[in-house]
PDB file of C-alpha atoms in Angstrom:
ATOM      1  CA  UNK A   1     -46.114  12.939  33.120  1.00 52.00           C
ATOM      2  CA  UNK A   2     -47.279  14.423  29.747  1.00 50.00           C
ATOM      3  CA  UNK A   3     -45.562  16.784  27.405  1.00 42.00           C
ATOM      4  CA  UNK A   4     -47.392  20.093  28.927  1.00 47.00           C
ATOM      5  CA  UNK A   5     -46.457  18.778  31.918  1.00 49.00           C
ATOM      6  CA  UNK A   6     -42.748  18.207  30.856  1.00 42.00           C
ATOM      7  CA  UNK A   7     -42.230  21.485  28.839  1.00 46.00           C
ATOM      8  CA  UNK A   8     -43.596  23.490  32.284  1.00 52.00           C
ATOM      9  CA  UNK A   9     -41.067  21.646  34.610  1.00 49.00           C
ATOM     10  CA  UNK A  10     -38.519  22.317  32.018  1.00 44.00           C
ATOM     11  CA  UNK A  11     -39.562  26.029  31.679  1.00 48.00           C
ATOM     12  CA  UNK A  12     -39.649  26.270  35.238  1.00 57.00           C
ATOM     13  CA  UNK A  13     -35.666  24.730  35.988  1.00 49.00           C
ATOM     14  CA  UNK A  14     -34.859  26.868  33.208  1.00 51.00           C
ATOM     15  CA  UNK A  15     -36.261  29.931  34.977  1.00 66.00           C
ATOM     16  CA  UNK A  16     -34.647  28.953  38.248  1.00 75.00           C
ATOM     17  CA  UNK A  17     -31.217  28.361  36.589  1.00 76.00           C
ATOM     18  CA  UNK A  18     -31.439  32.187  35.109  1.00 81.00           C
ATOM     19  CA  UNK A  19     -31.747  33.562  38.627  1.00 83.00           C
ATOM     20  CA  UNK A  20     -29.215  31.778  39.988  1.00 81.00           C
ATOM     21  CA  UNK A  21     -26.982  32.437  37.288  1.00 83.00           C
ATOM     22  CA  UNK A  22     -28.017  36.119  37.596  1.00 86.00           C
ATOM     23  CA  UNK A  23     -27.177  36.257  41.499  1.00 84.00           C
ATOM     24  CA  UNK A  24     -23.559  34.680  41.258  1.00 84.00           C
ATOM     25  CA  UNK A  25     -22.871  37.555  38.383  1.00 88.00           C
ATOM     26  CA  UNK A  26     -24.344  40.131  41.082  1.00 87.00           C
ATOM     27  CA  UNK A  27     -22.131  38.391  43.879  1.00 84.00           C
ATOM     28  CA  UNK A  28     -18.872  38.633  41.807  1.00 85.00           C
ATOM     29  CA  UNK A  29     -19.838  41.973  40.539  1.00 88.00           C
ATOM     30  CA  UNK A  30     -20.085  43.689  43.580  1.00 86.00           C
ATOM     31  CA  UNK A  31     -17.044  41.699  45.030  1.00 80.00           C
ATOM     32  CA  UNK A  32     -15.018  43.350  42.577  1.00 83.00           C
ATOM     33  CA  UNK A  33     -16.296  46.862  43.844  1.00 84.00           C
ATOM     34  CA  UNK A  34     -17.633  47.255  39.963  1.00 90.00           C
ATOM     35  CA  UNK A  35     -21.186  49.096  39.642  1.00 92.00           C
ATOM     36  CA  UNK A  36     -23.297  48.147  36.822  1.00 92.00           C
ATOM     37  CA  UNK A  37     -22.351  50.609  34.036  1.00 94.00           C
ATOM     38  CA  UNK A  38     -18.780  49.921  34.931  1.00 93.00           C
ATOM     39  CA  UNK A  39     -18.981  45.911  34.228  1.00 93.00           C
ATOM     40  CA  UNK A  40     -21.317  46.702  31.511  1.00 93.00           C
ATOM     41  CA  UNK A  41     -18.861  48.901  29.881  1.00 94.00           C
ATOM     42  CA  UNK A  42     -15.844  46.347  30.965  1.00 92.00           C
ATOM     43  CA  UNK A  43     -17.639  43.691  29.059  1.00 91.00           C
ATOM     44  CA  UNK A  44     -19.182  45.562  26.089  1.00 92.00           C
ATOM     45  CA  UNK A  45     -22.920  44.848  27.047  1.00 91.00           C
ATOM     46  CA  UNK A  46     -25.476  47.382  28.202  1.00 92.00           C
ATOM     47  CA  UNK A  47     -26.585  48.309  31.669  1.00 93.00           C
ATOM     48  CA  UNK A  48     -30.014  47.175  30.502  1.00 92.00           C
ATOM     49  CA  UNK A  49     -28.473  44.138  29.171  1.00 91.00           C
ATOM     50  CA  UNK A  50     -26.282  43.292  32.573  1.00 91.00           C
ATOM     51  CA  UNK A  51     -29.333  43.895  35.028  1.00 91.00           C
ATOM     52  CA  UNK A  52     -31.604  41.891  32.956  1.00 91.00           C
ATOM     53  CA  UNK A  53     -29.489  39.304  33.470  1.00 89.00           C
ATOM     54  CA  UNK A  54     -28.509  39.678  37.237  1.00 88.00           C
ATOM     55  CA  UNK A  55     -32.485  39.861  38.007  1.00 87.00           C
ATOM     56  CA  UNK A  56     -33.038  36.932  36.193  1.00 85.00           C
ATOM     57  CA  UNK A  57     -35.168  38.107  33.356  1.00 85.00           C
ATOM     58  CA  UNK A  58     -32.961  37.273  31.042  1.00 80.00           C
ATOM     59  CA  UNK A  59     -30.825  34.023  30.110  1.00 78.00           C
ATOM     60  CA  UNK A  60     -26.987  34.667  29.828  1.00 75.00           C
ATOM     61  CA  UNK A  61     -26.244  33.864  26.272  1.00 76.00           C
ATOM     62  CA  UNK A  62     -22.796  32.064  25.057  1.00 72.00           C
ATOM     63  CA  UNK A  63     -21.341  35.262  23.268  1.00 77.00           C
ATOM     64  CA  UNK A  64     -22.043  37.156  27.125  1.00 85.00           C
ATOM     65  CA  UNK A  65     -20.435  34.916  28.804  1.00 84.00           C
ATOM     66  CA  UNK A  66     -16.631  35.098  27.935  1.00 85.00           C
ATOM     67  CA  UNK A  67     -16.578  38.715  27.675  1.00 88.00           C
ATOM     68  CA  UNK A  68     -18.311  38.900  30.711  1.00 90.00           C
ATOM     69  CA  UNK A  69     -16.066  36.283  32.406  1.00 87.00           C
ATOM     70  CA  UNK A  70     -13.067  38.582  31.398  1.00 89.00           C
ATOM     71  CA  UNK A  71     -14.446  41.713  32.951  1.00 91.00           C
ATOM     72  CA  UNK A  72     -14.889  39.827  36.377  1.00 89.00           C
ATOM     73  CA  UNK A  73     -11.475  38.139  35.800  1.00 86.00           C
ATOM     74  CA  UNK A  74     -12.865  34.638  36.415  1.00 81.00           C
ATOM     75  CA  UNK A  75     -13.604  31.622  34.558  1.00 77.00           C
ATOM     76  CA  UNK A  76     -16.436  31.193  32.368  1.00 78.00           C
ATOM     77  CA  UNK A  77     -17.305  28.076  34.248  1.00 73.00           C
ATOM     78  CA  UNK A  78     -17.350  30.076  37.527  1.00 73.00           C
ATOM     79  CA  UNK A  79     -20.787  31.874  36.435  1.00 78.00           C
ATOM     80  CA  UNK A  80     -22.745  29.086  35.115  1.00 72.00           C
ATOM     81  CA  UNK A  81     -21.611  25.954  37.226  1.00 61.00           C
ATOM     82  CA  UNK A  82     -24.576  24.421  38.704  1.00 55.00           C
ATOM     83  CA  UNK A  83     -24.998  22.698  41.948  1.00 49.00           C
ATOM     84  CA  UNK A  84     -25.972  23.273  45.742  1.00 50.00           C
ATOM     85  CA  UNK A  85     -22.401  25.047  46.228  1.00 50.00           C
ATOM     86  CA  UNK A  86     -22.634  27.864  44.666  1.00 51.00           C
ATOM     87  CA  UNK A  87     -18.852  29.567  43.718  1.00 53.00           C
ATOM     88  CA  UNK A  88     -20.675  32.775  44.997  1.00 56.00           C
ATOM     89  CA  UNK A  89     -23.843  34.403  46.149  1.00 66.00           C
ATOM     90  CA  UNK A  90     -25.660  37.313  47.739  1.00 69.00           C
ATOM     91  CA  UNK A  91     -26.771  35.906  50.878  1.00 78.00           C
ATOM     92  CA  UNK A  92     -24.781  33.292  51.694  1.00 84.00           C
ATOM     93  CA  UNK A  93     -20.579  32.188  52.657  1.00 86.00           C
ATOM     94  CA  UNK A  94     -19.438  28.573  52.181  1.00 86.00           C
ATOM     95  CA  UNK A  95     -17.248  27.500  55.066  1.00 89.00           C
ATOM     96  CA  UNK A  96     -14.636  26.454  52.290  1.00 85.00           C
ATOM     97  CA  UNK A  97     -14.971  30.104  50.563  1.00 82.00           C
ATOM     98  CA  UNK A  98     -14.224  32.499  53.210  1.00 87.00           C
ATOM     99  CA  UNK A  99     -11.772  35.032  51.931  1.00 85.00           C
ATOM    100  CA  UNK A 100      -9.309  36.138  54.001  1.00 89.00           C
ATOM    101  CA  UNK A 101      -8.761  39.651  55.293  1.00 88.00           C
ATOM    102  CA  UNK A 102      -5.215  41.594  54.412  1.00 85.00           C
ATOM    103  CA  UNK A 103      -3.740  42.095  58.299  1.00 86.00           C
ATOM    104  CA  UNK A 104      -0.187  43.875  58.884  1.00 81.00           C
ATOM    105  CA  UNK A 105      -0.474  43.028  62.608  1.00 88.00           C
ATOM    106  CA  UNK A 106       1.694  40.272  64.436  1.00 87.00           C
ATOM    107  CA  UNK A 107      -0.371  36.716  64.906  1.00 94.00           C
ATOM    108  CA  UNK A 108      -4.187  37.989  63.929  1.00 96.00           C
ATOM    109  CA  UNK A 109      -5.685  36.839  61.002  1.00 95.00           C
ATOM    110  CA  UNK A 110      -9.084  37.540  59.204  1.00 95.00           C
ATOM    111  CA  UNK A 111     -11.688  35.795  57.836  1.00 94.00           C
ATOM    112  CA  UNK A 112     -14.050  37.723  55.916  1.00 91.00           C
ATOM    113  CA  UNK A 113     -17.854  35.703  56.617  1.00 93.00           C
ATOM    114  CA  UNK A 114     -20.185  38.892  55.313  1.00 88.00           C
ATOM    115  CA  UNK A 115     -21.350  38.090  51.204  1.00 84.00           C
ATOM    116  CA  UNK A 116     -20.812  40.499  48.898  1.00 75.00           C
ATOM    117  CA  UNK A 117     -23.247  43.838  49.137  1.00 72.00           C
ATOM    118  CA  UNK A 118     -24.001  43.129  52.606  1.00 80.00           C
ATOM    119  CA  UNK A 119     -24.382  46.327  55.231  1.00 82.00           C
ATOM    120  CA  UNK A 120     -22.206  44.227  57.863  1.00 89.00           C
ATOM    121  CA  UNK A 121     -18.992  43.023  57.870  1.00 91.00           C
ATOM    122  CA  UNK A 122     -18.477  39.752  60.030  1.00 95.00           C
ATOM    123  CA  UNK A 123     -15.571  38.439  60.481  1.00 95.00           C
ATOM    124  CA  UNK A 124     -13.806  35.309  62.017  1.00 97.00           C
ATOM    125  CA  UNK A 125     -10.516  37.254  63.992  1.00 97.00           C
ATOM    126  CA  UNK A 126      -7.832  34.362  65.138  1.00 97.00           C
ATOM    127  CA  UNK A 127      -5.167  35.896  67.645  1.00 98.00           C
ATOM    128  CA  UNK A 128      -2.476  33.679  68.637  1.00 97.00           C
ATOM    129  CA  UNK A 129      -0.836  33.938  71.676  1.00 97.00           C
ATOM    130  CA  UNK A 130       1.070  36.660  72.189  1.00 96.00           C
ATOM    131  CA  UNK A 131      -0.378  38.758  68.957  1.00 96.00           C
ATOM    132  CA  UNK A 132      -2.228  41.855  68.753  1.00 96.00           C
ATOM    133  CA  UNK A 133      -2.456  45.091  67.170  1.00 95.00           C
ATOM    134  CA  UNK A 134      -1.287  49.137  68.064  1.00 94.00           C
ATOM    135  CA  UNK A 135      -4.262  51.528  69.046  1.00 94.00           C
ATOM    136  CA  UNK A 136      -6.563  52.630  66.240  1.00 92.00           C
ATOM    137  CA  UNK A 137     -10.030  54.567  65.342  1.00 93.00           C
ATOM    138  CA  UNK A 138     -12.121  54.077  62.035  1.00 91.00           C
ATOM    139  CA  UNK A 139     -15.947  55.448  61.240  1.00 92.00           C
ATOM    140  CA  UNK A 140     -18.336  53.125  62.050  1.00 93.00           C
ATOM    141  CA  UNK A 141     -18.993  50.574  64.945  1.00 96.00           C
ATOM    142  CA  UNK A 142     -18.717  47.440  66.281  1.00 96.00           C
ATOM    143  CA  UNK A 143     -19.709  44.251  68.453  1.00 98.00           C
ATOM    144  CA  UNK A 144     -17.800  40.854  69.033  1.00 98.00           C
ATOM    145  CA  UNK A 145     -17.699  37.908  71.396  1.00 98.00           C
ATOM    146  CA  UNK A 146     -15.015  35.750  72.236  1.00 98.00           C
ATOM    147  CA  UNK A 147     -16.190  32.129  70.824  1.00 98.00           C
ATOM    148  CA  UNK A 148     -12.664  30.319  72.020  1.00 98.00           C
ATOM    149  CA  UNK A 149      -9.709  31.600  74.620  1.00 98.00           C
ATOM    150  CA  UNK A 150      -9.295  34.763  76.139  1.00 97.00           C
ATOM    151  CA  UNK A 151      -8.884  38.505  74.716  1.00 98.00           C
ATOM    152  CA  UNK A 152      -7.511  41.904  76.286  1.00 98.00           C
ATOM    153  CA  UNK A 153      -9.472  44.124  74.440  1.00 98.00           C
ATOM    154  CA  UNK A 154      -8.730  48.200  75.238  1.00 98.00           C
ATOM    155  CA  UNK A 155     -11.395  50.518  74.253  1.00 97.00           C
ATOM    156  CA  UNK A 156     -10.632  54.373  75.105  1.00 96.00           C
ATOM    157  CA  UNK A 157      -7.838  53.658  77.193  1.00 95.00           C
ATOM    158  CA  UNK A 158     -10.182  51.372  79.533  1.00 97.00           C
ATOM    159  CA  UNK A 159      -8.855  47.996  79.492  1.00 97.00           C
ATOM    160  CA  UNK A 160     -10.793  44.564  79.813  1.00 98.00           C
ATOM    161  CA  UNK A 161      -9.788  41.156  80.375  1.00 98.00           C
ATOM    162  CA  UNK A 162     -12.564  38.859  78.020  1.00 98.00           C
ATOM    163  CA  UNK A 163     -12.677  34.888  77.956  1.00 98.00           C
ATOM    164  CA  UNK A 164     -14.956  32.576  76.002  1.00 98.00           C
ATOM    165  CA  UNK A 165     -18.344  33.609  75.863  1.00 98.00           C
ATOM    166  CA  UNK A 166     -18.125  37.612  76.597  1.00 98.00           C
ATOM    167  CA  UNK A 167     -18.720  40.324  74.226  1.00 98.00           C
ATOM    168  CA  UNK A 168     -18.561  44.109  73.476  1.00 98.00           C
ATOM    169  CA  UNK A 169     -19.714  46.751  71.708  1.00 98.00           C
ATOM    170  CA  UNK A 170     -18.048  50.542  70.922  1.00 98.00           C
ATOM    171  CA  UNK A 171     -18.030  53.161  68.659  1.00 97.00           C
ATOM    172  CA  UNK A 172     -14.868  52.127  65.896  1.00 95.00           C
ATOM    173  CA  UNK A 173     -14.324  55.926  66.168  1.00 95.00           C
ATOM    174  CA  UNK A 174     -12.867  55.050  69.944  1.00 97.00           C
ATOM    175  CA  UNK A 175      -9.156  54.786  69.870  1.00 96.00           C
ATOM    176  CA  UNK A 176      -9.639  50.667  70.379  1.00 97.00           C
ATOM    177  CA  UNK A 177      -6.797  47.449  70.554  1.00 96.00           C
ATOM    178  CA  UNK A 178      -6.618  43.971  71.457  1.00 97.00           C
ATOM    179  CA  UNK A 179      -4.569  41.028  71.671  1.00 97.00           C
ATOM    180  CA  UNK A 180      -4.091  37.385  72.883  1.00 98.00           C
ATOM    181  CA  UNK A 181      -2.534  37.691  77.139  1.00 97.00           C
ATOM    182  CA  UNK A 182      -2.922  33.935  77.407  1.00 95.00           C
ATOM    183  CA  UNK A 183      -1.352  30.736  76.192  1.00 96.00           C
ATOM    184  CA  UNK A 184      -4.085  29.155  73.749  1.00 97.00           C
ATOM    185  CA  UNK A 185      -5.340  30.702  70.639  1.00 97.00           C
ATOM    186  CA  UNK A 186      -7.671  33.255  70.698  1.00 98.00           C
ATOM    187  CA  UNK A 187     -10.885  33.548  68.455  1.00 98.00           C
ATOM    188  CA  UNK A 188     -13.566  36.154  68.081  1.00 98.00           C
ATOM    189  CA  UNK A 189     -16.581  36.316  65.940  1.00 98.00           C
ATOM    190  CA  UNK A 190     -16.365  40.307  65.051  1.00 97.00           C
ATOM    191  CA  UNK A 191     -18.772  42.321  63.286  1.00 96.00           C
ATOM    192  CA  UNK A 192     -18.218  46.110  62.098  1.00 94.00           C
ATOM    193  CA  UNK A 193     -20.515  48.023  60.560  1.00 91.00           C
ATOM    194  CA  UNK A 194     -17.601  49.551  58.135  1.00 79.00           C
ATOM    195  CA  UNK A 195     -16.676  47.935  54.928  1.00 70.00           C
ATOM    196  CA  UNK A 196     -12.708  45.943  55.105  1.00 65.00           C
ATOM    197  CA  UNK A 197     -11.343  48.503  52.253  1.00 56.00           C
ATOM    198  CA  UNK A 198     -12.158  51.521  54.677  1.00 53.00           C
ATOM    199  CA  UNK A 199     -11.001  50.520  58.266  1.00 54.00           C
ATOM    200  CA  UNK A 200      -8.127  50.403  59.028  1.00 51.00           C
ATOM    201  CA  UNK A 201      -6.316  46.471  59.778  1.00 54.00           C
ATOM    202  CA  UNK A 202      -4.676  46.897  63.240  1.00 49.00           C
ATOM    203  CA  UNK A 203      -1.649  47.675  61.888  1.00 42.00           C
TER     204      UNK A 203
END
């Protein structure tokens, strides 16, 4: 390999490591519920700056990266480690990085699987036996299926008994509940079409 050759190859990781550098600040961005101006202003860059450097276009210098770190309230190391497991990205959720969903309710928990930005929220919902939530209506709708166990799920004061391998679909603004009737855990690969921070948790 000669040195043209060399110096493209090198140009060309470069230019790779800049976009994926420029997605992870995206990802975090938007998981913090900050818009552009407001991380730009939080780290004392401009807009033009900050989406220069989430599109890729531009390299994200040493004297960026702390303040920028700080405004995200993460690590330095967080936005330029390098590797095939990324700490976070637009597309994609690790298996190991699932973030887990604030729930008031009795024996349910909530694993959020959507990325950051994304339209959909999926979830992983785990109802032990016995658990469940009250009645409740949000905007928005929804569609699960019962990947282990077996689910009461009540949807407008209709009631259904689901086991492994059923599913359902409603408007969230139907006065909806479920919970766990039998003796094994319960799980339920959910998705809503309403962000976490605006429906309500079964509580």
């Amino acid at each position: 390999m000669d040195v043209d050759e060399l110096t493209t190859r090198a140009e060309r990781e470069a230019d790779e490591a800049d976009v994926r550098i420029g997605r992870r600040v995206r990802a975090l961005r938007l998981e913090k519920n900050l818009s552009l101006a407001d991380l730009a202003a939080k780290a004392g860059i401009s807009i033009g700056a900050l989406s220069q450097i989430e599109r890729g276009m531009s390299s994200l210098r040493v004297r960026v990266i702390w303040p920028l770190a700080a405004a995200l309230d993460v690590e330095p190391s967080a936005l330029i480690t390098d590797g095939n497991e990324p700490v976070s990205d637009l597309y994609c959720v690790r298996a190991n990085s699932r973030r887990p969903l604030p729930v008031h309710s009795e024996g349910i928990t909530k694993d959020l699987l959507s990325p950051p930005g994304a339209s959909l929220t999926g979830m992983v919902v785990t109802v032990e036996p016995g658990g469940g939530t009250d009645a409740y209506a949000h905007s928005g709708h929804e569609f699960g299926i019962v990947t282990s166990g077996e689910a009461e799920l009540v949807v407008d004061s209709t009631r259904y008994l689901l086991k492994t391998g059923d599913s359902f679909a409603f408007k969230s603004t139907l006065l909806h509940s479920f919970r766990n009737p039998g003796t094994e855990r319960c799980t339920i690969l959910w998705v809503n079409t309403t962000k976490p921070s605006e429906a309500r948790d079964g509580d």
